Tab-separated table of N, CA and C and ligand atoms in Angstrom:
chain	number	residue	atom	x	y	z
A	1	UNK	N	2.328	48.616	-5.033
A	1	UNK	CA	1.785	48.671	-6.388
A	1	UNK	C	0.978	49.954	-6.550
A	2	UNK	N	-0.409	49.839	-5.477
A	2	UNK	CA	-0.681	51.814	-5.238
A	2	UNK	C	0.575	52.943	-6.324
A	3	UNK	N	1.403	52.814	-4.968
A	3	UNK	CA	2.354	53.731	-5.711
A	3	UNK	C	2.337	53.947	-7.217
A	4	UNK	N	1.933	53.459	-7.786
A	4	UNK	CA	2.646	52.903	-9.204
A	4	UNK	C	1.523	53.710	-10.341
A	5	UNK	N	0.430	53.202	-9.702
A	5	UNK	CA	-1.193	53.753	-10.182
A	5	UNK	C	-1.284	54.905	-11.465
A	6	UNK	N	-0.773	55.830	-10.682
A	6	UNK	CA	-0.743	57.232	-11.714
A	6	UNK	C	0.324	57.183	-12.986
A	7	UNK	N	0.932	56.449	-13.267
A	7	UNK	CA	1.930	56.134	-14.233
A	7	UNK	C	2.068	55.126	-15.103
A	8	UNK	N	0.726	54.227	-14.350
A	8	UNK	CA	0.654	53.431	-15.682
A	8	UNK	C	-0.093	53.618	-16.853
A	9	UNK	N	0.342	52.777	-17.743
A	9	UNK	CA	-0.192	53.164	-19.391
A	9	UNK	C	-0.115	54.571	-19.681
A	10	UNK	N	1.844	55.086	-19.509
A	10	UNK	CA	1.361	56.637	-19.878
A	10	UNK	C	2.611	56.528	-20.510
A	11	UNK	N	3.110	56.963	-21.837
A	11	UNK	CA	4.654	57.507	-22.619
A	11	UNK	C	5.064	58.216	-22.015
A	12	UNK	N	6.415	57.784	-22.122
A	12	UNK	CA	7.568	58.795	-21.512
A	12	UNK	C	8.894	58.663	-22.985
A	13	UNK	N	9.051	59.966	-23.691
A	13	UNK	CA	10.232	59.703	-24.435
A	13	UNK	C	11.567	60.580	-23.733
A	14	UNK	N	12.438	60.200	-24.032
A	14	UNK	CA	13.928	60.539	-23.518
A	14	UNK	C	13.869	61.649	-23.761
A	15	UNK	N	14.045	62.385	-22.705
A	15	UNK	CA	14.773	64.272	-23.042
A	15	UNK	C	16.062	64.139	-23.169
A	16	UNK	N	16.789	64.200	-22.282
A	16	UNK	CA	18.195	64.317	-21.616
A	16	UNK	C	18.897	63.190	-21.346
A	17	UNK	N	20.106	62.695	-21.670
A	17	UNK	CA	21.012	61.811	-21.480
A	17	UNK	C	22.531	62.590	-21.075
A	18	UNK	N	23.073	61.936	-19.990
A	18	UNK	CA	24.402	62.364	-19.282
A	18	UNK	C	24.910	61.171	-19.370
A	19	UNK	N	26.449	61.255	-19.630
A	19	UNK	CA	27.085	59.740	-19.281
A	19	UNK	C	26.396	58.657	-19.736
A	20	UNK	N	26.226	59.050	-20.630
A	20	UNK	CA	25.140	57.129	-20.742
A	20	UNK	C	26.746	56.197	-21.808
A	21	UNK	N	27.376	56.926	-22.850
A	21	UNK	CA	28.401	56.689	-23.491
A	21	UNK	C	29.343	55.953	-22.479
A	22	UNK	N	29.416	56.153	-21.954
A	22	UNK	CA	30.693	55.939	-20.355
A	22	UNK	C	30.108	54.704	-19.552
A	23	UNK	N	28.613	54.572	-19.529
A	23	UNK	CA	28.294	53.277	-18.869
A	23	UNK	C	28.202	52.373	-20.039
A	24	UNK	N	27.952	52.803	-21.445
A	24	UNK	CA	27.972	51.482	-22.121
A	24	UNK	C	29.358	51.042	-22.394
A	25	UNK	N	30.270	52.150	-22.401
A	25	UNK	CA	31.737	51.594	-22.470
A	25	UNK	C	32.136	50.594	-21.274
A	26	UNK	N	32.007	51.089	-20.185
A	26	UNK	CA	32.162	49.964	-19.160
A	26	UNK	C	31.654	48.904	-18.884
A	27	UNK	N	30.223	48.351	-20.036
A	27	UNK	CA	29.531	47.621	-20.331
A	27	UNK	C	30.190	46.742	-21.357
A	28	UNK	N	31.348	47.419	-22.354
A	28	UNK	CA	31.908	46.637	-23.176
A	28	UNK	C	31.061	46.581	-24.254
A	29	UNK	N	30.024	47.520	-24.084
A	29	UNK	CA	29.589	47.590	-25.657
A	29	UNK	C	30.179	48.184	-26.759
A	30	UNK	N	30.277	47.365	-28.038
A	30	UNK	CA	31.014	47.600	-28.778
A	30	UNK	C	30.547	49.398	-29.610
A	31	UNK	N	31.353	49.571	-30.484
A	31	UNK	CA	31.833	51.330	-31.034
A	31	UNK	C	30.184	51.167	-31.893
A	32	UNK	N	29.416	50.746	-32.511
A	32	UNK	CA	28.269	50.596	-33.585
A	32	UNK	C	27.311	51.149	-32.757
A	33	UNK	N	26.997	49.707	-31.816
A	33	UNK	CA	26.055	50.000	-31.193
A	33	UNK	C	25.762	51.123	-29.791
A	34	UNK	N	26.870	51.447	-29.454
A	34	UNK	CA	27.055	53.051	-28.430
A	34	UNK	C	27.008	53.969	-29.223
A	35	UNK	N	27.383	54.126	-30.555
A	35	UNK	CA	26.747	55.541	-31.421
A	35	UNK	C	25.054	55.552	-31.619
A	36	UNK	N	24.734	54.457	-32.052
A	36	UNK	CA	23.659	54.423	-32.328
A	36	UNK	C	22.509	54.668	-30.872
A	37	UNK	N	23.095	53.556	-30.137
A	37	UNK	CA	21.862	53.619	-28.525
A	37	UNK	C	22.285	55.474	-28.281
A	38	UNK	N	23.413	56.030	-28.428
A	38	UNK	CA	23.522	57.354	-27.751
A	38	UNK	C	22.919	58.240	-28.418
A	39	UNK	N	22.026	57.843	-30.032
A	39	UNK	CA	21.447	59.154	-30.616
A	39	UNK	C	20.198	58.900	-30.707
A	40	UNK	N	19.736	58.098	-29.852
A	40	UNK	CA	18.227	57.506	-29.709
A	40	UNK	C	17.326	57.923	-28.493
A	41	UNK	N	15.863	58.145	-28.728
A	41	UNK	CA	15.087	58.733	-27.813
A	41	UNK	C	14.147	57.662	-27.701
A	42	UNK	N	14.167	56.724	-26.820
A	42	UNK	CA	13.174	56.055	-26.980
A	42	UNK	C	11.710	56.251	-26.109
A	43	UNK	N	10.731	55.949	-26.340
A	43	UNK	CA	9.771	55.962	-25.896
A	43	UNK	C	9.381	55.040	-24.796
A	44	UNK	N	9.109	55.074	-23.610
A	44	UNK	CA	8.919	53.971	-23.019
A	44	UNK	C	7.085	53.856	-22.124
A	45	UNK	N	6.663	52.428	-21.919
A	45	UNK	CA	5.402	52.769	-21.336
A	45	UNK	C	5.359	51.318	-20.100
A	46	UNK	N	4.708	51.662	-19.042
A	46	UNK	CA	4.792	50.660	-17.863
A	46	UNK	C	3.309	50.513	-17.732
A	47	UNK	N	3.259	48.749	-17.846
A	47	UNK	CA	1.797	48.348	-17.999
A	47	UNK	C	1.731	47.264	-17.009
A	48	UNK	N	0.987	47.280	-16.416
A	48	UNK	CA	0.461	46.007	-15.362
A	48	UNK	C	-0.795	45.128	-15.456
A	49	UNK	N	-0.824	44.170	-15.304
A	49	UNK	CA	-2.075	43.440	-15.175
A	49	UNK	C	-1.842	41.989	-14.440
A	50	UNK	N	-2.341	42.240	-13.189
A	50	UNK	CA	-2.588	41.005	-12.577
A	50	UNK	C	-1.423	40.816	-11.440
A	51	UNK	N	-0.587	41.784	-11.372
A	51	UNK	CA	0.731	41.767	-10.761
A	51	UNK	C	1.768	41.174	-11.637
A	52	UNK	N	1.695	41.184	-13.015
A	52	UNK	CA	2.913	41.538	-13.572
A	52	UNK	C	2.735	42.522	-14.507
A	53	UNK	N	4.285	43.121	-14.697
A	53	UNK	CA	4.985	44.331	-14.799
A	53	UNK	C	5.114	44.255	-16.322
A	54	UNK	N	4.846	44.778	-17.345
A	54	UNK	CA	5.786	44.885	-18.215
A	54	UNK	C	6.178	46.216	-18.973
A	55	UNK	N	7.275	46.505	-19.076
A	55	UNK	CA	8.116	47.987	-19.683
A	55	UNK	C	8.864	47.604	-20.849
A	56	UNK	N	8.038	48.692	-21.941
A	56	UNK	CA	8.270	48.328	-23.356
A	56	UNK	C	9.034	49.719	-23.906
A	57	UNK	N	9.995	49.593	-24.104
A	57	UNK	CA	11.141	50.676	-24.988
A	57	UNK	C	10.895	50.399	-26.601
A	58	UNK	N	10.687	51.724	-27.073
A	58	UNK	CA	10.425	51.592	-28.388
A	58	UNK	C	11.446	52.568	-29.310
A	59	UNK	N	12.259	52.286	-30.109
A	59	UNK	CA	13.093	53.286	-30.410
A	59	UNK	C	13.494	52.786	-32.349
A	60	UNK	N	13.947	53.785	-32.990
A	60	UNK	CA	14.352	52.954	-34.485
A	60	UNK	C	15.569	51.982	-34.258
A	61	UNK	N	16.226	52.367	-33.021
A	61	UNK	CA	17.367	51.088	-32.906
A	61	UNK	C	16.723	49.840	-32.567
A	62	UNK	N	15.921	49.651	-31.351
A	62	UNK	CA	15.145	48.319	-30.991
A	62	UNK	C	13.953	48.954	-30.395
A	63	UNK	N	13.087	47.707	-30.068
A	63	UNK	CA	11.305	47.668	-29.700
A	63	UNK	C	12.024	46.462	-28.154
A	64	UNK	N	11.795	46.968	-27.192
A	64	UNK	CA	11.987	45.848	-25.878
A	64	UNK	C	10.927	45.614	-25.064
A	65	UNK	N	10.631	44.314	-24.691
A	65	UNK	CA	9.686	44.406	-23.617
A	65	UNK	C	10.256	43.658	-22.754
A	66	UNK	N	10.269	44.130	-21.360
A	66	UNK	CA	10.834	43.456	-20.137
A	66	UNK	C	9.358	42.922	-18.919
A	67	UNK	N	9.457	41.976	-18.947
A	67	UNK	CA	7.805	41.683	-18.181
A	67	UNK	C	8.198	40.831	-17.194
A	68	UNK	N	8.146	41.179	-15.656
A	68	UNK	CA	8.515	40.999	-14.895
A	68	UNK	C	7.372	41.142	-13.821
A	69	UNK	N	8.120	40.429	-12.545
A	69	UNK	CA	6.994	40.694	-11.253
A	69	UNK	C	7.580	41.146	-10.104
A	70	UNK	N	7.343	42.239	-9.409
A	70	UNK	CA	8.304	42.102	-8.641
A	70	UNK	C	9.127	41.814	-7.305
A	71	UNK	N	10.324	41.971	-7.026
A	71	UNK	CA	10.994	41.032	-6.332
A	71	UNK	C	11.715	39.458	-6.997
A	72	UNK	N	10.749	38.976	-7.835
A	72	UNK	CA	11.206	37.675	-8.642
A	72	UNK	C	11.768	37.756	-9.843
A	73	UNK	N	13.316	37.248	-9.682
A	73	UNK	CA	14.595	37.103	-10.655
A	73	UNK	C	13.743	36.658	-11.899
A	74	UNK	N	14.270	37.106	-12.966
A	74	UNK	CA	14.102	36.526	-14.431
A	74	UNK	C	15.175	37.065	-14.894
A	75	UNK	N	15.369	36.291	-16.278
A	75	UNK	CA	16.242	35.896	-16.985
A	75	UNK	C	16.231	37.152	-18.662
A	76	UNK	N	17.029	37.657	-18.895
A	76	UNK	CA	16.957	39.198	-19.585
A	76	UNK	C	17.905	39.472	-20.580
A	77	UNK	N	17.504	39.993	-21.549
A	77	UNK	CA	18.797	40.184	-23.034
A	77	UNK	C	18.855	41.604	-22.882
A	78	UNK	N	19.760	42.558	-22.654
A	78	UNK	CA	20.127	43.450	-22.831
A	78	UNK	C	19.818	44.119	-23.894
A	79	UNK	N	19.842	45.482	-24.222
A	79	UNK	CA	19.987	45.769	-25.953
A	79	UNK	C	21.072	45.829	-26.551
A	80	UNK	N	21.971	45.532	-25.757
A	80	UNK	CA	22.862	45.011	-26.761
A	80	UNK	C	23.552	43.724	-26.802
A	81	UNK	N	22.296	43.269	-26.443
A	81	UNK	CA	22.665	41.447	-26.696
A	81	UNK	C	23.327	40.353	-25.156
A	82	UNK	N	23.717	41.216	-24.137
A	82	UNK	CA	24.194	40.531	-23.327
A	82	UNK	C	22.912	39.339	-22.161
A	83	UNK	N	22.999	38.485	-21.862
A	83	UNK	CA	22.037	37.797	-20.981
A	83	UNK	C	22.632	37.833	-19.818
A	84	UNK	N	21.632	38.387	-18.934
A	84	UNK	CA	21.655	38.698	-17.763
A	84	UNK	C	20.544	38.041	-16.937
A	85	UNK	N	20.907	38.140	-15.399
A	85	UNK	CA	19.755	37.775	-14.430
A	85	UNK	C	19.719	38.972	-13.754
A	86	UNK	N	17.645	39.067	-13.590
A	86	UNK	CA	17.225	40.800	-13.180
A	86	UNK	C	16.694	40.378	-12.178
A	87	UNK	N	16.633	41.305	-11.565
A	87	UNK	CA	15.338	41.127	-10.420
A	87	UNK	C	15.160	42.770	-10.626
A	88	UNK	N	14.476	42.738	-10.286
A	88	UNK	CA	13.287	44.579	-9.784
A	88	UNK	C	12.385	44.296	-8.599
A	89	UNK	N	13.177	45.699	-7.587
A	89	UNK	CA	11.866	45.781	-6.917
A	89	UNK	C	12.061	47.280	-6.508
A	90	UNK	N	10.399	47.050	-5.639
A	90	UNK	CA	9.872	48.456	-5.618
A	90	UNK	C	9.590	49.062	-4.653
A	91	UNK	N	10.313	50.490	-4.183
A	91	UNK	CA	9.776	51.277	-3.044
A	91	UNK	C	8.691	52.395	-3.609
A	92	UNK	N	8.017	52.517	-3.370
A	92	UNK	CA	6.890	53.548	-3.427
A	92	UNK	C	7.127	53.643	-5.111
A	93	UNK	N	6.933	54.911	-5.776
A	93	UNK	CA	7.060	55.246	-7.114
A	93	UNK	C	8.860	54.937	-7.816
A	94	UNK	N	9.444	54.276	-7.095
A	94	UNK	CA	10.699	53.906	-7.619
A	94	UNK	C	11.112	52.215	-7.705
A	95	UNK	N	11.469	52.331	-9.489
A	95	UNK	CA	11.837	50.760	-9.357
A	95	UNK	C	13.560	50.984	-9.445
A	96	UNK	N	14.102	49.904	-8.716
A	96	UNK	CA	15.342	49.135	-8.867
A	96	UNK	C	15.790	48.129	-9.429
A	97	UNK	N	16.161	48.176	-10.924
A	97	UNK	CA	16.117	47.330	-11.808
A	97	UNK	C	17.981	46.652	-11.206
A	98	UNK	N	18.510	45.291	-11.082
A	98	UNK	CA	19.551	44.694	-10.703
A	98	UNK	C	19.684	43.824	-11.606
A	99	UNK	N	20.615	43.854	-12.875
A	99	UNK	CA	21.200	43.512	-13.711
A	99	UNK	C	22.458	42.342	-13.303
A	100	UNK	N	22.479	40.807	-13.232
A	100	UNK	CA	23.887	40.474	-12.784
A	100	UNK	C	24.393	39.713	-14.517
A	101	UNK	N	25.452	39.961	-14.716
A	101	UNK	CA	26.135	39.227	-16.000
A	101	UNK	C	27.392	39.229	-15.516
A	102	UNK	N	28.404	39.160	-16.405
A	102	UNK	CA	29.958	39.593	-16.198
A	102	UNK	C	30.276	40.853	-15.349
A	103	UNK	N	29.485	41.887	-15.036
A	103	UNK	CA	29.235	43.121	-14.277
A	103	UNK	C	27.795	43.371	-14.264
A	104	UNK	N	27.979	43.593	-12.629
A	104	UNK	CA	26.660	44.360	-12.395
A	104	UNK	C	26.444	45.687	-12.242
A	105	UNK	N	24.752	46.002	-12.843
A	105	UNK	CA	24.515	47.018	-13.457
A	105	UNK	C	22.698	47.053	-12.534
A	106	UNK	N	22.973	48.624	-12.330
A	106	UNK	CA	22.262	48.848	-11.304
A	106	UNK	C	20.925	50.038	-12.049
A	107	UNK	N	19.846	49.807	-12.587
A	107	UNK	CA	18.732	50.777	-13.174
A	107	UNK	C	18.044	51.510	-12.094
A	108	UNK	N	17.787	52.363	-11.297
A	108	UNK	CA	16.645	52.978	-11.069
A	108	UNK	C	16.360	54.186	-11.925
A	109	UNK	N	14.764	53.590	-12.265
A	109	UNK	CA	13.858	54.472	-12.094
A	109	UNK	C	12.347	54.731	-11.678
A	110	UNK	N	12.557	56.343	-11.414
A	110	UNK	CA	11.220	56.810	-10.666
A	110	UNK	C	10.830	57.374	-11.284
A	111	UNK	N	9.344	57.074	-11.175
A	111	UNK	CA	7.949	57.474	-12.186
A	111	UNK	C	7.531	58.768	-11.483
A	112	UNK	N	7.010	59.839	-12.437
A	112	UNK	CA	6.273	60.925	-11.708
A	112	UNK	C	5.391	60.692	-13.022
A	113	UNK	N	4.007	61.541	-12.390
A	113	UNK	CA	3.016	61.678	-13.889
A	113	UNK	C	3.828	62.423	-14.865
A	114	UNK	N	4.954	63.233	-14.364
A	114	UNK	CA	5.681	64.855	-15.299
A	114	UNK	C	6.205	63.361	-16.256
A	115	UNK	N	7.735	62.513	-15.544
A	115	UNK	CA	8.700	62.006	-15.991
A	115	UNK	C	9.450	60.826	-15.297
A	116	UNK	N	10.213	60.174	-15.961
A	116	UNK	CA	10.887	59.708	-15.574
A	116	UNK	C	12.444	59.397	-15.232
A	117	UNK	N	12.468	59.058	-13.947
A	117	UNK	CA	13.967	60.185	-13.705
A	117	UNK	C	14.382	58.481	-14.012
A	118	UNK	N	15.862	58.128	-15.131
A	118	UNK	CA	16.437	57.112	-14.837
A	118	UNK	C	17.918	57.051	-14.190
A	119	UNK	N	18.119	56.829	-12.926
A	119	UNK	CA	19.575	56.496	-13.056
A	119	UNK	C	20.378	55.235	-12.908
A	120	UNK	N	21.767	55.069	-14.273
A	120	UNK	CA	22.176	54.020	-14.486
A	120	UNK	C	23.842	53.627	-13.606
A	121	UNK	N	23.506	52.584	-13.253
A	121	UNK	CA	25.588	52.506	-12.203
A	121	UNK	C	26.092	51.801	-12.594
A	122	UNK	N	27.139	51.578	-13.113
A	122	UNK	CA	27.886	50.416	-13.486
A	122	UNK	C	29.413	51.302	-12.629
A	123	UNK	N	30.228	49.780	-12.004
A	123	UNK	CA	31.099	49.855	-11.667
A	123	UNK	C	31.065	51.345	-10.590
A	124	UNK	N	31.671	52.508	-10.496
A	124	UNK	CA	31.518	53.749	-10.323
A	124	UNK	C	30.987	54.900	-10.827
A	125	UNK	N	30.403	54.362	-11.965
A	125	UNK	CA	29.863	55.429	-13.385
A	125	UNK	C	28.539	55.255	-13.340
A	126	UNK	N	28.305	56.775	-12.921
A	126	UNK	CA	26.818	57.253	-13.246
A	126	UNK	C	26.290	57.690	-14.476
A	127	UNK	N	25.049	57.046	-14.956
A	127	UNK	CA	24.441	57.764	-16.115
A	127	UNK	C	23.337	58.241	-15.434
A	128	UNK	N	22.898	59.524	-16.246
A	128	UNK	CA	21.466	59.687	-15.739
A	128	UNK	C	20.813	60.615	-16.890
A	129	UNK	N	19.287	59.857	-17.065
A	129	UNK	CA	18.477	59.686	-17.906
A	129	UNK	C	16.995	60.115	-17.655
A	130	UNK	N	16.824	61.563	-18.512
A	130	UNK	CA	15.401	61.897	-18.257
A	130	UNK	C	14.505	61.518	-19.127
A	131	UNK	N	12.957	60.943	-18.669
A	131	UNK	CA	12.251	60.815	-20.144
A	131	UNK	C	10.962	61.538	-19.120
A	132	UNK	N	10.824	62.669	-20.201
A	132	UNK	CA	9.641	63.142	-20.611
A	132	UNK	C	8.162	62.327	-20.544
A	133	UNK	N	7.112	62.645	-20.312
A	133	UNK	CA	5.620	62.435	-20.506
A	133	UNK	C	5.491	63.079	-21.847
A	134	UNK	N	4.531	61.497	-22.860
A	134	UNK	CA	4.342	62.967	-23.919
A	134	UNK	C	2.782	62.625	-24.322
B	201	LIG	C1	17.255	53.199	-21.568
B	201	LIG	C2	18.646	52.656	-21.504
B	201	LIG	C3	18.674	51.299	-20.908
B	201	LIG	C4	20.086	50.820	-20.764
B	201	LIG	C5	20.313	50.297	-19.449
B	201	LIG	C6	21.481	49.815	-19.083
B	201	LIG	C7	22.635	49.741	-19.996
B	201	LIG	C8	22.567	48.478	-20.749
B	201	LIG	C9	22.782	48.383	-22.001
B	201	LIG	C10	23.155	49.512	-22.878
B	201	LIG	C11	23.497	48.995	-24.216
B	201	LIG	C12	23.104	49.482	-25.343
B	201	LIG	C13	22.241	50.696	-25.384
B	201	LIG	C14	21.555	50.850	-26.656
B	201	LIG	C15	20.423	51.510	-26.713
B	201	LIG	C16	19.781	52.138	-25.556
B	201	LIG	C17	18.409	52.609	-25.873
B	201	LIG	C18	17.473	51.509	-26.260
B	201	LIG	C19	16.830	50.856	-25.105
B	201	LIG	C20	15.990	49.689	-25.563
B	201	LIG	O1	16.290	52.422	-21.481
B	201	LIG	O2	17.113	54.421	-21.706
């Protein structure tokens, strides 16, 4: 949790997106909502209290909060609607977010005070996702 210290309660909005189109296709997200999630910067912030986690995405497409503890599975809606079972856990300044539904889908990301590096796996397809400190 240490690890974690310098990064909480701080914004990070999206710089850079690679491949992210290509993992929501293999996600089976439909043509609406992959235009829209692909022209969006969302803002995100990681807050703790008490040993749980919660990471809130804020964007004009959706507002998410994922509040979690970690190591322990919970139960999760996608943004684009799919329900999934997550677990997250954590090595030093990096979380491993584990997505299981119809396909599993693999999140890390690592916190620096600069940014946050995200990378997304589905199937063989890498996305990878920078967000900014702002
Ligand atoms: C992010 C992207 C998080 C996406 C992680 C895995 C892919 C799962 C679903 C993608 C489906 C739709 C994407 C639509 C919008 C994405 C941006 C809004 C996030 C709340 O957190 O950068």
């Amino acid at each position: 949790m240490e690890a974690l210290a310098s990064v909480l309660n701080k914004k990070y909005k999206l710089a850079s997106s690679e491949n992210f189109d290509e993992v929501m296709k293999a996600l089976g997200v439909g043509w609406m909502t992959r235009k829209v999630g692909g022209t969006v910067n969302p803002v995100i912030e990681l807050t703790e209290n008490d040993g749980t986690y919660t990471l809130t995405s804020q964007s004009t497409f959706k507002n998410t909060a994922t509040v979690f503890k970690i190591g322990e599975e919970f139960e999760e809606e996608t943004p684009d609607g799919r329900k999934v079972k997550s677990i997250i856990t954590q090595e030093g300044n990096k979380l491993t977010h584990v997505q299981k539904g119809e396909k599993e889908t693999t999140i890390v990301r690592e916190f620096t005070p600069e940014e946050v590096k995200m990378v997304i796996t589905v199937d063989d397809i890498v996305s990878t996702r920078i967000y900014k400190a702002v």
